[in-house]
XYZ file of C-alpha atoms in Angstrom:
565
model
C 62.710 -1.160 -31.877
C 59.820 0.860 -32.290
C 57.390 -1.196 -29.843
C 60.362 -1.418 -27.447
C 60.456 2.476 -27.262
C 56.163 2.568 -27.038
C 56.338 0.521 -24.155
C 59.465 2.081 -22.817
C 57.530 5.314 -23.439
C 54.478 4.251 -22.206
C 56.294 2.668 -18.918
C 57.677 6.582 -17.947
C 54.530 8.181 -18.817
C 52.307 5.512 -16.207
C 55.196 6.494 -13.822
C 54.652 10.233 -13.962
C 50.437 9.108 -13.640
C 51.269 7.040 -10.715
C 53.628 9.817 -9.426
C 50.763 12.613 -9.613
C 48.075 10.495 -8.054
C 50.061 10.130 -5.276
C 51.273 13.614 -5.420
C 47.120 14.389 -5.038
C 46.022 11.257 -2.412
C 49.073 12.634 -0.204
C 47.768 16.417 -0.061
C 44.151 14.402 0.676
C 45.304 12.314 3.772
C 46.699 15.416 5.032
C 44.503 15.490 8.263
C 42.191 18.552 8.615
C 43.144 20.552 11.799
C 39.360 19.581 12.796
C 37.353 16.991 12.033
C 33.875 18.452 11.316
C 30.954 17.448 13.141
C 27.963 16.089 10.824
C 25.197 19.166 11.598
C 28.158 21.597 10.422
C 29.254 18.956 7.534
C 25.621 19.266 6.332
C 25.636 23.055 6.647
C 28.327 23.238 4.603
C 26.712 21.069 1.853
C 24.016 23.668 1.087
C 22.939 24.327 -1.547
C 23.459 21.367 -3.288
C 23.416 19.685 -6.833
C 22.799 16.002 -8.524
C 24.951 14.878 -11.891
C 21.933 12.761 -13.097
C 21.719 11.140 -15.949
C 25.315 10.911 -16.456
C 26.762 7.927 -14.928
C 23.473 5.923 -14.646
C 23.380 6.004 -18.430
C 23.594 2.873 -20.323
C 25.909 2.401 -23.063
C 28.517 5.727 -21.912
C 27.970 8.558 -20.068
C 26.642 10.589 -23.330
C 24.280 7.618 -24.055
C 21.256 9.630 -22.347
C 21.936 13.187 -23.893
C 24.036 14.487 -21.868
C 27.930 15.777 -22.466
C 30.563 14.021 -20.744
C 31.575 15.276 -17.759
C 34.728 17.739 -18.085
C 36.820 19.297 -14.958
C 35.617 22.453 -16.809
C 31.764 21.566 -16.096
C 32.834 20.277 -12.352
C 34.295 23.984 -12.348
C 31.447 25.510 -13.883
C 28.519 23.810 -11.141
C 31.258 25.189 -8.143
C 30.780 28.259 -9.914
C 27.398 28.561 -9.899
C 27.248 28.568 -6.179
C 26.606 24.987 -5.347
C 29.317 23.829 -2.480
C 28.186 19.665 -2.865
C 27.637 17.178 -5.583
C 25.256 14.409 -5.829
C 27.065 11.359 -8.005
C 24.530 8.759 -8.946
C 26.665 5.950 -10.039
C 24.687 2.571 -11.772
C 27.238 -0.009 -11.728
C 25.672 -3.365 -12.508
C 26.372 -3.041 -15.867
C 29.529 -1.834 -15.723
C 31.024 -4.741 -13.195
C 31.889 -8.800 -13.995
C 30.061 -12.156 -12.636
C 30.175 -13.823 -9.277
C 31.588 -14.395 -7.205
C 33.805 -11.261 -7.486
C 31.598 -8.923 -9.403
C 34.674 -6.943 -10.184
C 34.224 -3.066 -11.279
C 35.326 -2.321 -14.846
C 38.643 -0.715 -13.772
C 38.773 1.892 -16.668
C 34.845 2.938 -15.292
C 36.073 2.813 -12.008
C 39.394 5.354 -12.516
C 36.707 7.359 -14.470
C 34.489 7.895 -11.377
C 37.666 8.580 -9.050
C 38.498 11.342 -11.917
C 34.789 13.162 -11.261
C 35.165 12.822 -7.708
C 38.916 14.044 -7.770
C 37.521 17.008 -9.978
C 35.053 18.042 -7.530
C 36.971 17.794 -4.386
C 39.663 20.198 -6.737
C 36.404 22.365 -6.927
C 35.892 22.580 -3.092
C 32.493 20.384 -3.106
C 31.562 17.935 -1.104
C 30.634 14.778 -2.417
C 28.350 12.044 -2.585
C 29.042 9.080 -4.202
C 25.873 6.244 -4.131
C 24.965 2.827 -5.706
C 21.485 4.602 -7.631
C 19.393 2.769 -10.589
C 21.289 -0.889 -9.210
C 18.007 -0.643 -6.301
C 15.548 -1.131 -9.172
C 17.823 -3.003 -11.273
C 18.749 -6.343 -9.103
C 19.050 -4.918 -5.737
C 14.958 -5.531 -5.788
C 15.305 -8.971 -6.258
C 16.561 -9.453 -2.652
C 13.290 -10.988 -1.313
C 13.754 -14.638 -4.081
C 17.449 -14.100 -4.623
C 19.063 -12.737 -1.071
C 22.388 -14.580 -1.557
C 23.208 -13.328 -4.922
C 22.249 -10.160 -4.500
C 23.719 -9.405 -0.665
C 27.079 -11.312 -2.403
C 26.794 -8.495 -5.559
C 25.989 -5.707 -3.334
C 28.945 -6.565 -0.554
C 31.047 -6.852 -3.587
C 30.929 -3.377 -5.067
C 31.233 -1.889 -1.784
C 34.219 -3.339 -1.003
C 35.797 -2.443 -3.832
C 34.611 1.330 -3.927
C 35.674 1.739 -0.274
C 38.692 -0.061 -0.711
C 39.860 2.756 -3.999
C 38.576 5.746 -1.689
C 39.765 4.149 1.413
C 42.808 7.066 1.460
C 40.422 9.990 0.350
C 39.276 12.902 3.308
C 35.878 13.595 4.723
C 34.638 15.914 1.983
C 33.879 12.683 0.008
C 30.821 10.918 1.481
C 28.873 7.556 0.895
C 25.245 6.913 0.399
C 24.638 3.733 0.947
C 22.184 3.130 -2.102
C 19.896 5.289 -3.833
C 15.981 5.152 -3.196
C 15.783 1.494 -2.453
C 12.968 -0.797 -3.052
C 12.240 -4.542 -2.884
C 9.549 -5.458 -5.650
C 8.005 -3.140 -8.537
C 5.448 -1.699 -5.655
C 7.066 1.638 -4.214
C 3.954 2.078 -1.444
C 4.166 -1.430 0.325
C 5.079 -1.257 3.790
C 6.124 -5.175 4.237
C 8.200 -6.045 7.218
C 10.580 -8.228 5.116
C 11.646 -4.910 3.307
C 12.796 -3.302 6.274
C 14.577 -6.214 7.593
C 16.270 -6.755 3.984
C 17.337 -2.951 3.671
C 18.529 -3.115 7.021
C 20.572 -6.249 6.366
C 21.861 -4.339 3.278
C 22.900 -0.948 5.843
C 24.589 -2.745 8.487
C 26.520 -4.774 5.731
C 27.776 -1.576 4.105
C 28.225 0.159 7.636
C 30.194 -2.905 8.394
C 31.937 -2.977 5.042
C 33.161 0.441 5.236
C 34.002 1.192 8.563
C 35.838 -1.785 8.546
C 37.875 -0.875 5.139
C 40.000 1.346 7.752
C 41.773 4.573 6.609
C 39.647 7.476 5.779
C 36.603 5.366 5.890
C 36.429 4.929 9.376
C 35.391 8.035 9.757
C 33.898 8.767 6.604
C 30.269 10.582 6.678
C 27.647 8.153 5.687
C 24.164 8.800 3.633
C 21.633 6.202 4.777
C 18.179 6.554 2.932
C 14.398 5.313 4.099
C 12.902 2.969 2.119
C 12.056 5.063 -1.841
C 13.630 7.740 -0.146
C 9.892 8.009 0.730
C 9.316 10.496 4.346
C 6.343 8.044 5.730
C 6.421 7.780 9.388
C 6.895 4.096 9.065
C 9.740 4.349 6.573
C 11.467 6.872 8.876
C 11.054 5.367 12.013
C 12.766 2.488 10.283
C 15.621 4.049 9.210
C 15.955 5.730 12.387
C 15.873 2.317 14.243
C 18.554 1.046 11.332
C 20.624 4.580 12.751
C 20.488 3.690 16.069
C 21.471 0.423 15.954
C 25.381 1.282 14.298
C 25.950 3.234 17.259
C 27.932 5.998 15.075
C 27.925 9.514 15.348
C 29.275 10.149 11.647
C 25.615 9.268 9.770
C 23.334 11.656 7.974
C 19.793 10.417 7.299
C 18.457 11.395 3.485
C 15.323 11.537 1.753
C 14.017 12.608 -1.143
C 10.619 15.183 -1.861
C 9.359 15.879 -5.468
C 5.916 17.684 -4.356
C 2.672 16.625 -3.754
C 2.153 13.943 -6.016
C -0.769 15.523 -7.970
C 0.726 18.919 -8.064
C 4.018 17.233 -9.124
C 3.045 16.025 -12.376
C -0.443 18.285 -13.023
C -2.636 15.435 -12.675
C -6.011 15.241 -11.179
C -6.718 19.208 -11.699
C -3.860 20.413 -9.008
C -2.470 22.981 -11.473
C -1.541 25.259 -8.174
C 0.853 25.301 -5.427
C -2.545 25.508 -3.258
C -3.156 24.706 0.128
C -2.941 20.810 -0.371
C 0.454 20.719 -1.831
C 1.679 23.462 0.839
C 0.138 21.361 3.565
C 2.107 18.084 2.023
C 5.342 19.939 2.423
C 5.550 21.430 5.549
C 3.672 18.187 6.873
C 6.345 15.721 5.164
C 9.806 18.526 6.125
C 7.822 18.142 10.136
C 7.895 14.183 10.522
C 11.363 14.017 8.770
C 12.271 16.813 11.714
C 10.587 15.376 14.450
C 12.138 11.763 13.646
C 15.591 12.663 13.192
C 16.220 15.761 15.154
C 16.044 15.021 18.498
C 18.584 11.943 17.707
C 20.865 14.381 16.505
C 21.054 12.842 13.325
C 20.832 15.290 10.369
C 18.943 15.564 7.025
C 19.694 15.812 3.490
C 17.101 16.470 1.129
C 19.199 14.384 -1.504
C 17.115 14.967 -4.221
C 14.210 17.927 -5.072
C 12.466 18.737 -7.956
C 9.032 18.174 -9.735
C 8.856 14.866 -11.257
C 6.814 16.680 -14.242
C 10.143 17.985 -15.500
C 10.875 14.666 -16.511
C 8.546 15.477 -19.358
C 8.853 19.242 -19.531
C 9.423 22.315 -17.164
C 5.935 23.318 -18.761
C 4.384 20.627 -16.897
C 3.654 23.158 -14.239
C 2.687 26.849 -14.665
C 5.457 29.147 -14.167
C 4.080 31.123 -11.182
C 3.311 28.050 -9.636
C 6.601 26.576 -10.102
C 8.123 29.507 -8.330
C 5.896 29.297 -5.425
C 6.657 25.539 -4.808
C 10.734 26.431 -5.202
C 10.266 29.207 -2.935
C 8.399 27.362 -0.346
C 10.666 24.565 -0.821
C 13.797 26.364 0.146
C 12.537 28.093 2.828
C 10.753 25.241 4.976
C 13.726 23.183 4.663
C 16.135 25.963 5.647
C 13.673 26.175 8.728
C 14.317 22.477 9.092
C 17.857 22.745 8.853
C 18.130 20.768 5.986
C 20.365 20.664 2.901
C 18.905 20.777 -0.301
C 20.284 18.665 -3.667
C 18.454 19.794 -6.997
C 17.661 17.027 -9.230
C 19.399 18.050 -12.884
C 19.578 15.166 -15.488
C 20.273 17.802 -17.656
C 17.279 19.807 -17.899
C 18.206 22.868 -15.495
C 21.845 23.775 -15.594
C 22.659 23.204 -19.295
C 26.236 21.510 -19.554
C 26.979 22.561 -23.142
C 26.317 26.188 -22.835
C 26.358 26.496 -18.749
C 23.258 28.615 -18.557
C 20.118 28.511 -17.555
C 16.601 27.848 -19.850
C 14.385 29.110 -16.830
C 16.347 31.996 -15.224
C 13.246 32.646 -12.781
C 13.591 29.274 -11.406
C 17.592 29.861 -11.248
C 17.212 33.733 -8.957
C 14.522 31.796 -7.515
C 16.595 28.856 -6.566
C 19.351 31.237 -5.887
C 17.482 33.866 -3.322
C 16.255 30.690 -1.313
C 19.350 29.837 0.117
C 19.217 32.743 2.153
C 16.137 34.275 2.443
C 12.690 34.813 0.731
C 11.070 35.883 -2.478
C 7.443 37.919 -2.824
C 5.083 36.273 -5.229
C 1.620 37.178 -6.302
C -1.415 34.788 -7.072
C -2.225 34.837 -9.837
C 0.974 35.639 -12.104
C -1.391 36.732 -15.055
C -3.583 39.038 -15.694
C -6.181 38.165 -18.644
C -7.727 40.533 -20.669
C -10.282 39.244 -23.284
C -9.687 40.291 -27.061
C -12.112 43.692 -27.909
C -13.385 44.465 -24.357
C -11.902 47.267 -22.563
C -9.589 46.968 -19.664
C -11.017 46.514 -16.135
C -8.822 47.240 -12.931
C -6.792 43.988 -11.928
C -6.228 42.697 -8.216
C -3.724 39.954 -7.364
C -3.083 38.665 -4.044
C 0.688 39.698 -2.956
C 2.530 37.444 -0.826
C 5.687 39.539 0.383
C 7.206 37.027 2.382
C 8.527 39.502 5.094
C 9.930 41.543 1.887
C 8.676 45.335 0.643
C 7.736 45.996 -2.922
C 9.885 48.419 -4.299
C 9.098 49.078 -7.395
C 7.379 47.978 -10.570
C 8.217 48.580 -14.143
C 7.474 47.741 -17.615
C 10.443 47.327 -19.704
C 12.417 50.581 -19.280
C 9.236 52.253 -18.046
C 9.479 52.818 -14.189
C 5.079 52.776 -13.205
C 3.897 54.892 -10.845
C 2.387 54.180 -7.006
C -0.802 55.541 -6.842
C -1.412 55.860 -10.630
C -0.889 52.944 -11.894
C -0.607 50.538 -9.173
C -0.965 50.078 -5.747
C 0.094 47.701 -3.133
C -1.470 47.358 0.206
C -3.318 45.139 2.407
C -2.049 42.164 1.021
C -2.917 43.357 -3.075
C -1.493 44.553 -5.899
C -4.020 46.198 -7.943
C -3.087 47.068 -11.423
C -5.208 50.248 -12.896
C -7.001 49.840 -16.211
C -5.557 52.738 -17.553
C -2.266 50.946 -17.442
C -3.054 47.945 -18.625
C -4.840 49.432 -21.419
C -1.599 51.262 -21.922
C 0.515 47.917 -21.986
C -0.999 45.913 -24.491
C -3.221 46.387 -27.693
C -7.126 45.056 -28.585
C -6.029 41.717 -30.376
C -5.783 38.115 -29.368
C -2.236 37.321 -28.484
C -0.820 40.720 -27.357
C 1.159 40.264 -24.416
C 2.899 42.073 -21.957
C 5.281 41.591 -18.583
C 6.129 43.919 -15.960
C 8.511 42.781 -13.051
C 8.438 43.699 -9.744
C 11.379 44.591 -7.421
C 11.820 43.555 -3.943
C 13.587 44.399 -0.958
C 14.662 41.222 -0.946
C 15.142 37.519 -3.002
C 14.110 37.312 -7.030
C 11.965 39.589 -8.813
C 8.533 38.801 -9.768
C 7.116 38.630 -13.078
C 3.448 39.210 -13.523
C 2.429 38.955 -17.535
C -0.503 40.248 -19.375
C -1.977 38.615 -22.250
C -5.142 39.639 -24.633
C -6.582 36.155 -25.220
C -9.760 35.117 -27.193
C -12.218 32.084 -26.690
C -9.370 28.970 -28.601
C -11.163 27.554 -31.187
C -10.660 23.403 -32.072
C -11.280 21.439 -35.791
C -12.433 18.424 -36.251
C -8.928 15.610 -36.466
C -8.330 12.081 -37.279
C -5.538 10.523 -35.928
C -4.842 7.029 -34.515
C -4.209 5.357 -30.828
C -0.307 6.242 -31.545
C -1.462 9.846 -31.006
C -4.176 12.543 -32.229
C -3.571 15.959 -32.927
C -6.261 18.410 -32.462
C -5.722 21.748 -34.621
C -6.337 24.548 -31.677
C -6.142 28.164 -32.918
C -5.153 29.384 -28.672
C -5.951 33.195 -28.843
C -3.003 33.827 -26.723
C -4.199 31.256 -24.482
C -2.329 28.530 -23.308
C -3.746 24.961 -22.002
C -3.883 24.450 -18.069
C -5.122 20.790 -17.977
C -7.698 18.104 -19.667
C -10.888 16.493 -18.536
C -11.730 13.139 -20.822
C -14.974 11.130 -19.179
C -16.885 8.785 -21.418
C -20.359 10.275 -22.292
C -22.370 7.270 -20.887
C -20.334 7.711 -17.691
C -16.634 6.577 -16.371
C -13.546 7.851 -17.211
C -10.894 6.515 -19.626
C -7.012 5.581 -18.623
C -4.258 6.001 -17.717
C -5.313 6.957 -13.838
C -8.902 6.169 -14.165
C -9.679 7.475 -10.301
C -10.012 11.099 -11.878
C -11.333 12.906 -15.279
C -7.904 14.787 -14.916
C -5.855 13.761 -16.951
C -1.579 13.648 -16.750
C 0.064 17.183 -18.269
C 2.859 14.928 -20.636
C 1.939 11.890 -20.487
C -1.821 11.981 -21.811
C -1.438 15.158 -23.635
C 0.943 18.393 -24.622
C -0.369 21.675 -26.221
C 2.626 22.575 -29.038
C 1.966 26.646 -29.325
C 4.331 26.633 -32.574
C 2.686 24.309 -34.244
C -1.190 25.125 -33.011
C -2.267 22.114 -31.687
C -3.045 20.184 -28.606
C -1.833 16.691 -29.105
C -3.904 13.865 -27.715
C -0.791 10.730 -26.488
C -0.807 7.007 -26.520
C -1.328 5.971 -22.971
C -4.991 7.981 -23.088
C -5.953 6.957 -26.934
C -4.960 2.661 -26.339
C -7.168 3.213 -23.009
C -10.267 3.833 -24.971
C -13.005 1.181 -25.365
C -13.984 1.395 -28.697
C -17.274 2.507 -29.728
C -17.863 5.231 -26.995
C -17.832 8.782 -27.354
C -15.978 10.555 -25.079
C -16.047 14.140 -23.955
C -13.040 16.578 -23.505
C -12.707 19.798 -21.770
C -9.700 21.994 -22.134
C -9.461 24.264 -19.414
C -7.289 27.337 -20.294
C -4.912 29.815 -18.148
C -7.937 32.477 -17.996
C -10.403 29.953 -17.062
C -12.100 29.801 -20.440
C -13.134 26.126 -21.312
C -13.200 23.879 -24.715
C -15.069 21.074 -25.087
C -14.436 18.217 -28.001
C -15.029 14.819 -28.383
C -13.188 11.566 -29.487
C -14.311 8.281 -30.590
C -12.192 4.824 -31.232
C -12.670 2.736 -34.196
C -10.270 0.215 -33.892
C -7.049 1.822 -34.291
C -8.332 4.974 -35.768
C -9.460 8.259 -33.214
C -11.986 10.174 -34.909
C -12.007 13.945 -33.118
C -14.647 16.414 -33.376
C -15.175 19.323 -32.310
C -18.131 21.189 -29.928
């Protein structure tokens, strides 16, 4: 009796499920008064914002650190101003073998319960096929029947459970795509295979009927990359369907150097301004006069991966700031990258709340910066008069204070002509004589985020001599308030060492990190294993101020001898 009355109960309570999905899909096929038009759909997805790391995660959605996804966080990212949502979906190991390549249905109800979340929240979204392009859809070129068959497959079935659902959801087609382990190759059978794969899920899902006729769909270049051969590719791919309901989307993570402070570009200079504006104009130019619009569909800098110290603060800002503002003049929308290191799910806040009013002010207008966003003052001399280049960005400075202290024009700053200048009396006033004193005063704008500028007392950093092994090497730094800009390793008898041998410059992260707490600058793997063993090479650490340490490192082996001078 009692497993007759669990099923029995179990029975009435998949009813009442079954009753309320329909309840929900019958409010959804409710026909909108007017169908939108795709430049207005993509106006209305700015700003927008990726759920990385979630569902690409293998093992569950936790498996890569973040939470799982609640209706509450769904809530919480509506909240926070965004009005679309980026859902990066890896199936391939959630789905079955061939021929059908059937979608775990318990993963697949658990996607439909994100996207029913988010439409609930009044964002648009974006479902994809993501990590599967690196993960078989690659092999395309020596197995094409397999992986058209696999690809075909999961389409079907993801079109045929949305088939009923309205225009806010859209479909991108599949996530940075790629066709061997080379992302730079421009080979003619790539095109032609991601074409194949396009008009196959054009085909797919038009032909599903229901809401997907009309559905709006995300077609991305080849790597998302914004070459002129990648987009005039995509555009002839566009052209081809004949269909006024597509939206072309690539992705932009900086100029490469800049990106992941390698090579000495520790500054949003003129290079990595020109690489912007130059790669928003040939996305424009391609797609704009086929009245086809643009979604930046991810943004970011791919140094976060590692830490949002990869790049210096100020010069984070300026990027962001830049960043929004080109591609507003583009008529773009914009979809921040978060895998979990922005907008923290657990606590819903923000670890960099610059980058956030930053982020913020850009969807509507401009911030000021200045250049630099530090002023150094060396340990025991006496203040000097500071000048910093102040970019107002069509905005008026307002007013500048230090804490609770409101400063005065004229006395202790002024700003004109393109300058701040900072008076030594004031910064004399800010911070004491020692090493490590620090100060911040922020300045207010007419308009977009305030500005912080800082002021630290630093001394000449000071190494000791370390042994370590290739697995890493830490070098015992004593910083005098300074903190470590980049890292130049050549050998002394002439070449440089690995990774990315074409420069002395070596990768913020992934060749070394400074740890402040702790008081050293740690030396990684991918540098210490490139070593040839027996030759001495020389390291400069190049500081915020400018100040400059040199040391030296040896291999043995597996053991890294370090000394100092």
């Amino acid at each position: 009796m009692k497993a007759y009355h669990k099923r029995w109960a179990a029975a009435m309570l998949g009813l009442a499920a079954a009753a309320a999905v329909c309840a929900v899909l019958a409010a959804m096929l409710v026909k909108p008064e007017k169908e939108m038009a795709m430049d207005d759909y993509v106006k209305r997805m700015q700003p927008g914002w990726n759920l990385g790391n979630t569902f690409d995660a293998i093992g569950d959605e936790t498996s890569w650190g973040n939470p799982r996804t609640t209706k509450d966080l769904v809530e919480a990212v509506a909240g926070q101003g965004y009005r679309s949502l980026r859902l990066p979906v890896t199936w391939f190991h959630r789905t079955g073998p061939g021929p059908e390549y059937r979608i775990d249905p318990a993963f697949l109800d658990r996607i439909q319960e994100v996207v029913d979340w988010s439409l609930g929240a009044d964002l648009l979204v974006m479902l994809n096929l993501h990590h599967d392009s690196g993960e078989w859809i690659k092999d395309m070129q020596s197995n094409p029947d397999e992986v058209k068959a696999r690809y075909e497959a999961l389409w079907r079935q993801i079109a045929e459970r949305f088939r009923g659902y309205p225009e806010q959801l859209m479909f991108e087609s599949v996530n940075e795509p790629r066709f061997s382990d080379d992302w730079n190759k421009d080979d003619p059978a790539y095109f032609a295979m991601l074409d194949e794969l396009n008009v196959a899920f054009h085909e797919i899902v038009r032909g599903s009927g229901g809401g997907n006729s009309r559905r709006p769909l995300v077609l991305s270049s080849m790597t998302a990359s914004a070459s002129q051969a990648r987009l005039d590719e995509l555009l002839r791919t566009m052209r081809k369907m004949e269909d006024e309901r597509l939206i072309a989307t690539i992705h932009y993570y900086g100029y490469y150097p800049f990106s992941v402070n390698l090579g000495g570009a520790t500054t949003f200079d003129e290079r990595a301004r020109r690489d912007l504006e130059e790669t928003f104009d040939r996305v424009a130019a391609t797609f704009s006069p086929a009245g086809i619009p643009v979604v930046l569909g991810e943004f970011g800098l791919l140094g976060f991966d590692k830490s949002l110290d990869t790049v210096q603060q100020g010069e984070k800002l300026k990027y962001f700031e830049h960043l929004a503002y080109y591609a507003r003049e583009k008529g773009f929308a914009t979809m921040l990258w978060d895998n979990g290191q922005h907008f923290n799910r657990l606590t819903r806040s923000w670890p960099d709340a610059r980058l956030r009013e930053t982020m913020v002010a850009g969807w509507t207008g401009r911030s000021s910066t200045t250049s630099p966003d530090t002023v150094y003052m060396q340990a025991g001399e006496p203040a000097a008069e500071a000048v910093l280049q102040l970019d107002l960005n069509g905005n008026r400075l307002q007013a500048v204070a230090a804490g609770e202290r409101t400063l005065k024009e004229g006395a202790d700053y002024t700003a004109e002509d393109g300058q701040l200048k900072l008076s030594a009396a004031l910064l004399s006033s800010l911070v004491g004589g020692q090493a490590g004193d620090a100060a911040r005063l922020t300045l207010s704008f007419s308009g977009g985020a305030d500005w912080d500028v800082f002021v630290a007392v630093v001394s000449q950093p000071v190494a000791q001599d370390s042994t370590g092994s290739i697995e890493g090497l830490a070098i015992p730094v004593a910083f005098g308030g300074e903190r470590l800009s980049t890292l130049e390793a050549e050998y002394e008898d002439g070449g440089v060492p690995g990774p990315g041998e074409w420069t002395p410059f070596k990768e913020y992260g992934l060749a070394f990190a400074p740890s402040y707490p702790t008081g050293d600058i740690m030396l990684k793997k991918p540098l210490l294993e490139s070593l040839q063993e027996g030759r001495k090479v020389r390291l400069r650490l190049h500081f915020g101020s400018g100040a400059v340490l040199s040391y030296s490192i040896v291999r043995a082996g597996s053991k890294i001898e370090g000394k100092a001078g």
